[in-house]
Amino acid sequence: MTIAVYPGSFDPVTNGHLDIVTRASRLFDSVIMAVFDRPNKNLLFSTAERVALLEEATRDLPRVKIDTYSMLTVDYVRSVGASIIVRGLRDPRDFEHEFQMAQIHQTLDPQIDVVFFMAGHQYTFFSSSTVREIAALGGDVSWLVPPHIVAALQRAYQKTSDE
Ligand code: ADP
């Protein structure tokens, strides 16, 4: 049984992430989308919200599970009996960052391999932060994220503007 971990902030999950996890779940028996609890980023959604949004988004993917973690990624990967980290690559900028991260993971635990999926061409130009920026200004993001994420973004920015 090959278990892979797809770690990330997923703030919120986008169609780009879902494309990667759908393709990874065709290759591995089980893929855990692991929400990093405390990334060095300003988050819009809490960890519980990011998990709930991911659970809804992956309901039709039986091999995909959702979890959270707050330790070193390689320690988490080992703790769930996995030996593969899945990441997506959109462009050379991603590559530079991901190359460095993969080497760090490999140095910390040589038993763990990082497997990269090239983003589908329709997903290469956006990230969760692009989605948040468009949604914050009232733009349409329904072509970038599933419908329940559109609704969650609307609620989140409505709350912010009410405060
Ligand atoms: P992190 O904070 O760990 O970078 P993200 O949620 O931003 O978390 O991204 C997680 C992974 O998903 C990264 O490997 C990133 O390159 C990939 N990714 C992000 N957006 C897309 C997209 N639109 N298409 C494909 N992969 C993506």
JSON list of C-alpha atoms and ligand atoms in Angstrom, two decimals:
[
{"chain": "A", "resi": 1, "resn": "MET", "atom": "CA", "xyz": [0.00, 0.00, 0.00]},
{"chain": "A", "resi": 2, "resn": "THR", "atom": "CA", "xyz": [1.64, 3.26, -1.14]},
{"chain": "A", "resi": 3, "resn": "ILE", "atom": "CA", "xyz": [0.65, 6.26, 0.92]},
{"chain": "A", "resi": 4, "resn": "ALA", "atom": "CA", "xyz": [1.51, 9.77, -0.30]},
{"chain": "A", "resi": 5, "resn": "VAL", "atom": "CA", "xyz": [1.16, 13.05, 1.55]},
{"chain": "A", "resi": 6, "resn": "TYR", "atom": "CA", "xyz": [0.23, 16.26, -0.28]},
{"chain": "A", "resi": 7, "resn": "PRO", "atom": "CA", "xyz": [1.10, 19.01, 2.21]},
{"chain": "A", "resi": 8, "resn": "GLY", "atom": "CA", "xyz": [0.12, 22.65, 1.84]},
{"chain": "A", "resi": 9, "resn": "SER", "atom": "CA", "xyz": [-1.65, 25.66, 3.27]},
{"chain": "A", "resi": 10, "resn": "PHE", "atom": "CA", "xyz": [-4.77, 25.25, 1.06]},
{"chain": "A", "resi": 11, "resn": "ASP", "atom": "CA", "xyz": [-6.05, 28.72, 2.01]},
{"chain": "A", "resi": 12, "resn": "PRO", "atom": "CA", "xyz": [-8.38, 27.90, 0.30]},
{"chain": "A", "resi": 13, "resn": "VAL", "atom": "CA", "xyz": [-8.12, 24.78, -1.89]},
{"chain": "A", "resi": 14, "resn": "THR", "atom": "CA", "xyz": [-8.34, 25.65, -5.61]},
{"chain": "A", "resi": 15, "resn": "ASN", "atom": "CA", "xyz": [-9.06, 23.73, -8.82]},
{"chain": "A", "resi": 16, "resn": "GLY", "atom": "CA", "xyz": [-5.27, 23.60, -9.31]},
{"chain": "A", "resi": 17, "resn": "HIS", "atom": "CA", "xyz": [-4.76, 21.68, -6.05]},
{"chain": "A", "resi": 18, "resn": "LEU", "atom": "CA", "xyz": [-7.71, 19.41, -6.92]},
{"chain": "A", "resi": 19, "resn": "ASP", "atom": "CA", "xyz": [-6.21, 18.62, -10.32]},
{"chain": "A", "resi": 20, "resn": "ILE", "atom": "CA", "xyz": [-2.94, 17.58, -8.65]},
{"chain": "A", "resi": 21, "resn": "VAL", "atom": "CA", "xyz": [-4.60, 15.43, -5.97]},
{"chain": "A", "resi": 22, "resn": "THR", "atom": "CA", "xyz": [-6.93, 13.76, -8.50]},
{"chain": "A", "resi": 23, "resn": "ARG", "atom": "CA", "xyz": [-3.93, 12.77, -10.62]},
{"chain": "A", "resi": 24, "resn": "ALA", "atom": "CA", "xyz": [-1.89, 11.69, -7.56]},
{"chain": "A", "resi": 25, "resn": "SER", "atom": "CA", "xyz": [-4.77, 9.49, -6.38]},
{"chain": "A", "resi": 26, "resn": "ARG", "atom": "CA", "xyz": [-4.61, 7.58, -9.67]},
{"chain": "A", "resi": 27, "resn": "LEU", "atom": "CA", "xyz": [-0.99, 6.72, -8.93]},
{"chain": "A", "resi": 28, "resn": "PHE", "atom": "CA", "xyz": [-1.01, 6.05, -5.17]},
{"chain": "A", "resi": 29, "resn": "ASP", "atom": "CA", "xyz": [-3.31, 3.89, -3.01]},
{"chain": "A", "resi": 30, "resn": "SER", "atom": "CA", "xyz": [-3.95, 6.69, -0.57]},
{"chain": "A", "resi": 31, "resn": "VAL", "atom": "CA", "xyz": [-3.20, 10.43, -0.67]},
{"chain": "A", "resi": 32, "resn": "ILE", "atom": "CA", "xyz": [-3.42, 12.49, 2.51]},
{"chain": "A", "resi": 33, "resn": "MET", "atom": "CA", "xyz": [-3.92, 16.21, 1.92]},
{"chain": "A", "resi": 34, "resn": "ALA", "atom": "CA", "xyz": [-2.18, 17.53, 5.01]},
{"chain": "A", "resi": 35, "resn": "VAL", "atom": "CA", "xyz": [-3.08, 21.06, 6.05]},
{"chain": "A", "resi": 36, "resn": "PHE", "atom": "CA", "xyz": [-0.13, 22.78, 7.66]},
{"chain": "A", "resi": 37, "resn": "ASP", "atom": "CA", "xyz": [-1.49, 24.31, 10.84]},
{"chain": "A", "resi": 38, "resn": "ARG", "atom": "CA", "xyz": [0.83, 27.29, 11.18]},
{"chain": "A", "resi": 39, "resn": "PRO", "atom": "CA", "xyz": [2.42, 28.41, 7.91]},
{"chain": "A", "resi": 40, "resn": "ASN", "atom": "CA", "xyz": [4.44, 31.59, 7.84]},
{"chain": "A", "resi": 41, "resn": "LYS", "atom": "CA", "xyz": [1.61, 33.35, 5.99]},
{"chain": "A", "resi": 42, "resn": "ASN", "atom": "CA", "xyz": [-1.37, 35.54, 6.77]},
{"chain": "A", "resi": 43, "resn": "LEU", "atom": "CA", "xyz": [-4.25, 33.10, 6.61]},
{"chain": "A", "resi": 44, "resn": "LEU", "atom": "CA", "xyz": [-7.83, 33.90, 5.65]},
{"chain": "A", "resi": 45, "resn": "PHE", "atom": "CA", "xyz": [-9.33, 30.59, 6.84]},
{"chain": "A", "resi": 46, "resn": "SER", "atom": "CA", "xyz": [-8.68, 28.82, 10.14]},
{"chain": "A", "resi": 47, "resn": "THR", "atom": "CA", "xyz": [-7.28, 25.31, 10.12]},
{"chain": "A", "resi": 48, "resn": "ALA", "atom": "CA", "xyz": [-10.73, 23.86, 10.92]},
{"chain": "A", "resi": 49, "resn": "GLU", "atom": "CA", "xyz": [-12.26, 25.83, 8.03]},
{"chain": "A", "resi": 50, "resn": "ARG", "atom": "CA", "xyz": [-9.53, 24.79, 5.57]},
{"chain": "A", "resi": 51, "resn": "VAL", "atom": "CA", "xyz": [-10.09, 21.15, 6.57]},
{"chain": "A", "resi": 52, "resn": "ALA", "atom": "CA", "xyz": [-13.89, 21.38, 6.19]},
{"chain": "A", "resi": 53, "resn": "LEU", "atom": "CA", "xyz": [-13.54, 23.04, 2.76]},
{"chain": "A", "resi": 54, "resn": "LEU", "atom": "CA", "xyz": [-11.07, 20.35, 1.64]},
{"chain": "A", "resi": 55, "resn": "GLU", "atom": "CA", "xyz": [-13.31, 17.54, 2.90]},
{"chain": "A", "resi": 56, "resn": "GLU", "atom": "CA", "xyz": [-16.21, 18.84, 0.89]},
{"chain": "A", "resi": 57, "resn": "ALA", "atom": "CA", "xyz": [-13.99, 19.38, -2.20]},
{"chain": "A", "resi": 58, "resn": "THR", "atom": "CA", "xyz": [-12.64, 15.81, -2.15]},
{"chain": "A", "resi": 59, "resn": "ARG", "atom": "CA", "xyz": [-15.88, 14.00, -1.23]},
{"chain": "A", "resi": 60, "resn": "ASP", "atom": "CA", "xyz": [-15.88, 12.11, -4.55]},
{"chain": "A", "resi": 61, "resn": "LEU", "atom": "CA", "xyz": [-12.24, 11.03, -4.29]},
{"chain": "A", "resi": 62, "resn": "PRO", "atom": "CA", "xyz": [-12.31, 7.86, -2.13]},
{"chain": "A", "resi": 63, "resn": "ARG", "atom": "CA", "xyz": [-8.51, 7.53, -1.96]},
{"chain": "A", "resi": 64, "resn": "VAL", "atom": "CA", "xyz": [-8.04, 11.05, -0.61]},
{"chain": "A", "resi": 65, "resn": "LYS", "atom": "CA", "xyz": [-8.05, 11.82, 3.12]},
{"chain": "A", "resi": 66, "resn": "ILE", "atom": "CA", "xyz": [-7.68, 15.15, 4.91]},
{"chain": "A", "resi": 67, "resn": "ASP", "atom": "CA", "xyz": [-5.53, 15.73, 7.98]},
{"chain": "A", "resi": 68, "resn": "THR", "atom": "CA", "xyz": [-3.66, 18.54, 9.73]},
{"chain": "A", "resi": 69, "resn": "TYR", "atom": "CA", "xyz": [-0.15, 18.74, 11.10]},
{"chain": "A", "resi": 70, "resn": "SER", "atom": "CA", "xyz": [2.10, 21.20, 12.86]},
{"chain": "A", "resi": 71, "resn": "MET", "atom": "CA", "xyz": [5.44, 19.36, 12.98]},
{"chain": "A", "resi": 72, "resn": "LEU", "atom": "CA", "xyz": [8.23, 19.03, 10.42]},
{"chain": "A", "resi": 73, "resn": "THR", "atom": "CA", "xyz": [6.74, 17.71, 7.18]},
{"chain": "A", "resi": 74, "resn": "VAL", "atom": "CA", "xyz": [9.09, 14.69, 7.03]},
{"chain": "A", "resi": 75, "resn": "ASP", "atom": "CA", "xyz": [8.22, 13.77, 10.65]},
{"chain": "A", "resi": 76, "resn": "TYR", "atom": "CA", "xyz": [4.52, 13.92, 9.79]},
{"chain": "A", "resi": 77, "resn": "VAL", "atom": "CA", "xyz": [5.03, 11.85, 6.63]},
{"chain": "A", "resi": 78, "resn": "ARG", "atom": "CA", "xyz": [6.84, 9.15, 8.62]},
{"chain": "A", "resi": 79, "resn": "SER", "atom": "CA", "xyz": [4.21, 9.22, 11.38]},
{"chain": "A", "resi": 80, "resn": "VAL", "atom": "CA", "xyz": [1.45, 8.19, 8.94]},
{"chain": "A", "resi": 81, "resn": "GLY", "atom": "CA", "xyz": [3.55, 5.44, 7.35]},
{"chain": "A", "resi": 82, "resn": "ALA", "atom": "CA", "xyz": [4.06, 7.34, 4.09]},
{"chain": "A", "resi": 83, "resn": "SER", "atom": "CA", "xyz": [7.28, 7.74, 2.11]},
{"chain": "A", "resi": 84, "resn": "ILE", "atom": "CA", "xyz": [6.16, 10.10, -0.65]},
{"chain": "A", "resi": 85, "resn": "ILE", "atom": "CA", "xyz": [5.49, 13.84, -0.65]},
{"chain": "A", "resi": 86, "resn": "VAL", "atom": "CA", "xyz": [3.40, 15.19, -3.54]},
{"chain": "A", "resi": 87, "resn": "ARG", "atom": "CA", "xyz": [3.82, 18.78, -4.71]},
{"chain": "A", "resi": 88, "resn": "GLY", "atom": "CA", "xyz": [2.65, 20.73, -7.74]},
{"chain": "A", "resi": 89, "resn": "LEU", "atom": "CA", "xyz": [4.87, 22.73, -10.10]},
{"chain": "A", "resi": 90, "resn": "ARG", "atom": "CA", "xyz": [3.44, 25.67, -12.00]},
{"chain": "A", "resi": 91, "resn": "ASP", "atom": "CA", "xyz": [6.46, 27.57, -13.30]},
{"chain": "A", "resi": 92, "resn": "PRO", "atom": "CA", "xyz": [10.22, 28.09, -12.85]},
{"chain": "A", "resi": 93, "resn": "ARG", "atom": "CA", "xyz": [9.58, 30.20, -9.74]},
{"chain": "A", "resi": 94, "resn": "ASP", "atom": "CA", "xyz": [7.80, 27.25, -8.11]},
{"chain": "A", "resi": 95, "resn": "PHE", "atom": "CA", "xyz": [10.65, 25.04, -9.26]},
{"chain": "A", "resi": 96, "resn": "GLU", "atom": "CA", "xyz": [13.30, 27.11, -7.47]},
{"chain": "A", "resi": 97, "resn": "HIS", "atom": "CA", "xyz": [11.42, 27.02, -4.19]},
{"chain": "A", "resi": 98, "resn": "GLU", "atom": "CA", "xyz": [10.33, 23.39, -4.51]},
{"chain": "A", "resi": 99, "resn": "PHE", "atom": "CA", "xyz": [13.82, 22.23, -5.51]},
{"chain": "A", "resi": 100, "resn": "GLN", "atom": "CA", "xyz": [15.23, 23.73, -2.33]},
{"chain": "A", "resi": 101, "resn": "MET", "atom": "CA", "xyz": [12.44, 22.30, -0.16]},
{"chain": "A", "resi": 102, "resn": "ALA", "atom": "CA", "xyz": [12.82, 18.84, -1.73]},
{"chain": "A", "resi": 103, "resn": "GLN", "atom": "CA", "xyz": [16.54, 18.86, -0.98]},
{"chain": "A", "resi": 104, "resn": "ILE", "atom": "CA", "xyz": [15.85, 19.82, 2.62]},
{"chain": "A", "resi": 105, "resn": "HIS", "atom": "CA", "xyz": [13.30, 16.99, 2.97]},
{"chain": "A", "resi": 106, "resn": "GLN", "atom": "CA", "xyz": [15.74, 14.54, 1.38]},
{"chain": "A", "resi": 107, "resn": "THR", "atom": "CA", "xyz": [18.53, 15.59, 3.71]},
{"chain": "A", "resi": 108, "resn": "LEU", "atom": "CA", "xyz": [16.32, 15.32, 6.77]},
{"chain": "A", "resi": 109, "resn": "ASP", "atom": "CA", "xyz": [15.01, 11.90, 5.71]},
{"chain": "A", "resi": 110, "resn": "PRO", "atom": "CA", "xyz": [16.61, 10.11, 2.74]},
{"chain": "A", "resi": 111, "resn": "GLN", "atom": "CA", "xyz": [13.82, 7.48, 2.84]},
{"chain": "A", "resi": 112, "resn": "ILE", "atom": "CA", "xyz": [11.28, 10.05, 1.69]},
{"chain": "A", "resi": 113, "resn": "ASP", "atom": "CA", "xyz": [10.90, 11.02, -1.97]},
{"chain": "A", "resi": 114, "resn": "VAL", "atom": "CA", "xyz": [9.21, 14.13, -3.31]},
{"chain": "A", "resi": 115, "resn": "VAL", "atom": "CA", "xyz": [7.12, 13.51, -6.44]},
{"chain": "A", "resi": 116, "resn": "PHE", "atom": "CA", "xyz": [6.17, 16.52, -8.57]},
{"chain": "A", "resi": 117, "resn": "PHE", "atom": "CA", "xyz": [3.15, 16.89, -10.79]},
{"chain": "A", "resi": 118, "resn": "MET", "atom": "CA", "xyz": [3.24, 19.53, -13.49]},
{"chain": "A", "resi": 119, "resn": "ALA", "atom": "CA", "xyz": [0.20, 21.75, -13.12]},
{"chain": "A", "resi": 120, "resn": "GLY", "atom": "CA", "xyz": [-2.33, 21.35, -15.93]},
{"chain": "A", "resi": 121, "resn": "HIS", "atom": "CA", "xyz": [-1.95, 24.28, -18.34]},
{"chain": "A", "resi": 122, "resn": "GLN", "atom": "CA", "xyz": [-5.29, 25.77, -17.27]},
{"chain": "A", "resi": 123, "resn": "TYR", "atom": "CA", "xyz": [-4.07, 25.98, -13.64]},
{"chain": "A", "resi": 124, "resn": "THR", "atom": "CA", "xyz": [-0.54, 27.37, -13.99]},
{"chain": "A", "resi": 125, "resn": "PHE", "atom": "CA", "xyz": [-1.32, 31.05, -13.57]},
{"chain": "A", "resi": 126, "resn": "PHE", "atom": "CA", "xyz": [-3.05, 31.21, -10.20]},
{"chain": "A", "resi": 127, "resn": "SER", "atom": "CA", "xyz": [-2.60, 30.40, -6.54]},
{"chain": "A", "resi": 128, "resn": "SER", "atom": "CA", "xyz": [-4.74, 30.55, -3.42]},
{"chain": "A", "resi": 129, "resn": "SER", "atom": "CA", "xyz": [-3.49, 34.09, -2.86]},
{"chain": "A", "resi": 130, "resn": "THR", "atom": "CA", "xyz": [-4.62, 35.18, -6.36]},
{"chain": "A", "resi": 131, "resn": "VAL", "atom": "CA", "xyz": [-8.04, 33.69, -5.63]},
{"chain": "A", "resi": 132, "resn": "ARG", "atom": "CA", "xyz": [-8.23, 35.57, -2.31]},
{"chain": "A", "resi": 133, "resn": "GLU", "atom": "CA", "xyz": [-7.20, 38.86, -3.93]},
{"chain": "A", "resi": 134, "resn": "ILE", "atom": "CA", "xyz": [-9.82, 38.60, -6.68]},
{"chain": "A", "resi": 135, "resn": "ALA", "atom": "CA", "xyz": [-12.54, 37.53, -4.21]},
{"chain": "A", "resi": 136, "resn": "ALA", "atom": "CA", "xyz": [-11.62, 40.31, -1.76]},
{"chain": "A", "resi": 137, "resn": "LEU", "atom": "CA", "xyz": [-12.33, 42.87, -4.50]},
{"chain": "A", "resi": 138, "resn": "GLY", "atom": "CA", "xyz": [-15.63, 41.23, -5.40]},
{"chain": "A", "resi": 139, "resn": "GLY", "atom": "CA", "xyz": [-14.38, 39.54, -8.60]},
{"chain": "A", "resi": 140, "resn": "ASP", "atom": "CA", "xyz": [-15.67, 36.24, -9.97]},
{"chain": "A", "resi": 141, "resn": "VAL", "atom": "CA", "xyz": [-13.59, 33.24, -8.89]},
{"chain": "A", "resi": 142, "resn": "SER", "atom": "CA", "xyz": [-16.07, 30.53, -9.88]},
{"chain": "A", "resi": 143, "resn": "TRP", "atom": "CA", "xyz": [-13.75, 29.42, -12.70]},
{"chain": "A", "resi": 144, "resn": "LEU", "atom": "CA", "xyz": [-10.86, 28.87, -10.22]},
{"chain": "A", "resi": 145, "resn": "VAL", "atom": "CA", "xyz": [-12.48, 27.12, -7.24]},
{"chain": "A", "resi": 146, "resn": "PRO", "atom": "CA", "xyz": [-15.46, 24.81, -6.53]},
{"chain": "A", "resi": 147, "resn": "PRO", "atom": "CA", "xyz": [-18.84, 26.47, -5.75]},
{"chain": "A", "resi": 148, "resn": "HIS", "atom": "CA", "xyz": [-18.65, 25.92, -1.96]},
{"chain": "A", "resi": 149, "resn": "ILE", "atom": "CA", "xyz": [-15.32, 27.79, -1.89]},
{"chain": "A", "resi": 150, "resn": "VAL", "atom": "CA", "xyz": [-16.89, 30.71, -3.80]},
{"chain": "A", "resi": 151, "resn": "ALA", "atom": "CA", "xyz": [-19.55, 30.85, -1.06]},
{"chain": "A", "resi": 152, "resn": "ALA", "atom": "CA", "xyz": [-16.98, 30.56, 1.75]},
{"chain": "A", "resi": 153, "resn": "LEU", "atom": "CA", "xyz": [-14.92, 33.41, 0.24]},
{"chain": "A", "resi": 154, "resn": "GLN", "atom": "CA", "xyz": [-18.02, 35.58, -0.06]},
{"chain": "A", "resi": 155, "resn": "ARG", "atom": "CA", "xyz": [-18.87, 34.92, 3.60]},
{"chain": "A", "resi": 156, "resn": "ALA", "atom": "CA", "xyz": [-15.29, 35.57, 4.75]},
{"chain": "A", "resi": 157, "resn": "TYR", "atom": "CA", "xyz": [-14.98, 38.91, 2.93]},
{"chain": "A", "resi": 158, "resn": "GLN", "atom": "CA", "xyz": [-18.49, 39.96, 3.93]},
{"chain": "A", "resi": 159, "resn": "LYS", "atom": "CA", "xyz": [-17.47, 39.39, 7.55]},
{"chain": "A", "resi": 160, "resn": "THR", "atom": "CA", "xyz": [-14.24, 41.38, 7.05]},
{"chain": "A", "resi": 161, "resn": "SER", "atom": "CA", "xyz": [-16.10, 44.34, 5.51]},
{"chain": "A", "resi": 162, "resn": "ASP", "atom": "CA", "xyz": [-18.70, 44.26, 8.35]},
{"chain": "A", "resi": 163, "resn": "GLU", "atom": "CA", "xyz": [-15.95, 44.54, 10.98]},
{"chain": "B", "resi": 1, "resn": "ADP", "atom": "P1", "xyz": [2.29, 26.03, 0.45]},
{"chain": "B", "resi": 1, "resn": "ADP", "atom": "O1", "xyz": [2.06, 27.12, 1.46]},
{"chain": "B", "resi": 1, "resn": "ADP", "atom": "O2", "xyz": [2.84, 24.77, 1.05]},
{"chain": "B", "resi": 1, "resn": "ADP", "atom": "O3", "xyz": [3.02, 26.43, -0.82]},
{"chain": "B", "resi": 1, "resn": "ADP", "atom": "P2", "xyz": [-0.10, 25.95, -1.14]},
{"chain": "B", "resi": 1, "resn": "ADP", "atom": "O4", "xyz": [-1.46, 25.56, -0.69]},
{"chain": "B", "resi": 1, "resn": "ADP", "atom": "O5", "xyz": [0.09, 27.35, -1.61]},
{"chain": "B", "resi": 1, "resn": "ADP", "atom": "O6", "xyz": [0.81, 25.60, 0.07]},
{"chain": "B", "resi": 1, "resn": "ADP", "atom": "O7", "xyz": [0.40, 24.98, -2.29]},
{"chain": "B", "resi": 1, "resn": "ADP", "atom": "C1", "xyz": [0.55, 23.60, -2.07]},
{"chain": "B", "resi": 1, "resn": "ADP", "atom": "C2", "xyz": [1.13, 22.93, -3.30]},
{"chain": "B", "resi": 1, "resn": "ADP", "atom": "O8", "xyz": [0.20, 23.05, -4.38]},
{"chain": "B", "resi": 1, "resn": "ADP", "atom": "C3", "xyz": [2.44, 23.51, -3.83]},
{"chain": "B", "resi": 1, "resn": "ADP", "atom": "O9", "xyz": [3.23, 22.45, -4.33]},
{"chain": "B", "resi": 1, "resn": "ADP", "atom": "C4", "xyz": [2.01, 24.41, -4.96]},
{"chain": "B", "resi": 1, "resn": "ADP", "atom": "O10", "xyz": [3.03, 24.55, -5.94]},
{"chain": "B", "resi": 1, "resn": "ADP", "atom": "C5", "xyz": [0.83, 23.63, -5.52]},
{"chain": "B", "resi": 1, "resn": "ADP", "atom": "N1", "xyz": [-0.13, 24.50, -6.19]},
{"chain": "B", "resi": 1, "resn": "ADP", "atom": "C6", "xyz": [-0.63, 25.67, -5.76]},
{"chain": "B", "resi": 1, "resn": "ADP", "atom": "N2", "xyz": [-1.47, 26.23, -6.66]},
{"chain": "B", "resi": 1, "resn": "ADP", "atom": "C7", "xyz": [-1.49, 25.37, -7.73]},
{"chain": "B", "resi": 1, "resn": "ADP", "atom": "C8", "xyz": [-2.14, 25.38, -9.00]},
{"chain": "B", "resi": 1, "resn": "ADP", "atom": "N3", "xyz": [-2.91, 26.38, -9.40]},
{"chain": "B", "resi": 1, "resn": "ADP", "atom": "N4", "xyz": [-1.92, 24.32, -9.83]},
{"chain": "B", "resi": 1, "resn": "ADP", "atom": "C9", "xyz": [-1.12, 23.31, -9.44]},
{"chain": "B", "resi": 1, "resn": "ADP", "atom": "N5", "xyz": [-0.46, 23.26, -8.27]},
{"chain": "B", "resi": 1, "resn": "ADP", "atom": "C10", "xyz": [-0.64, 24.26, -7.42]}
]
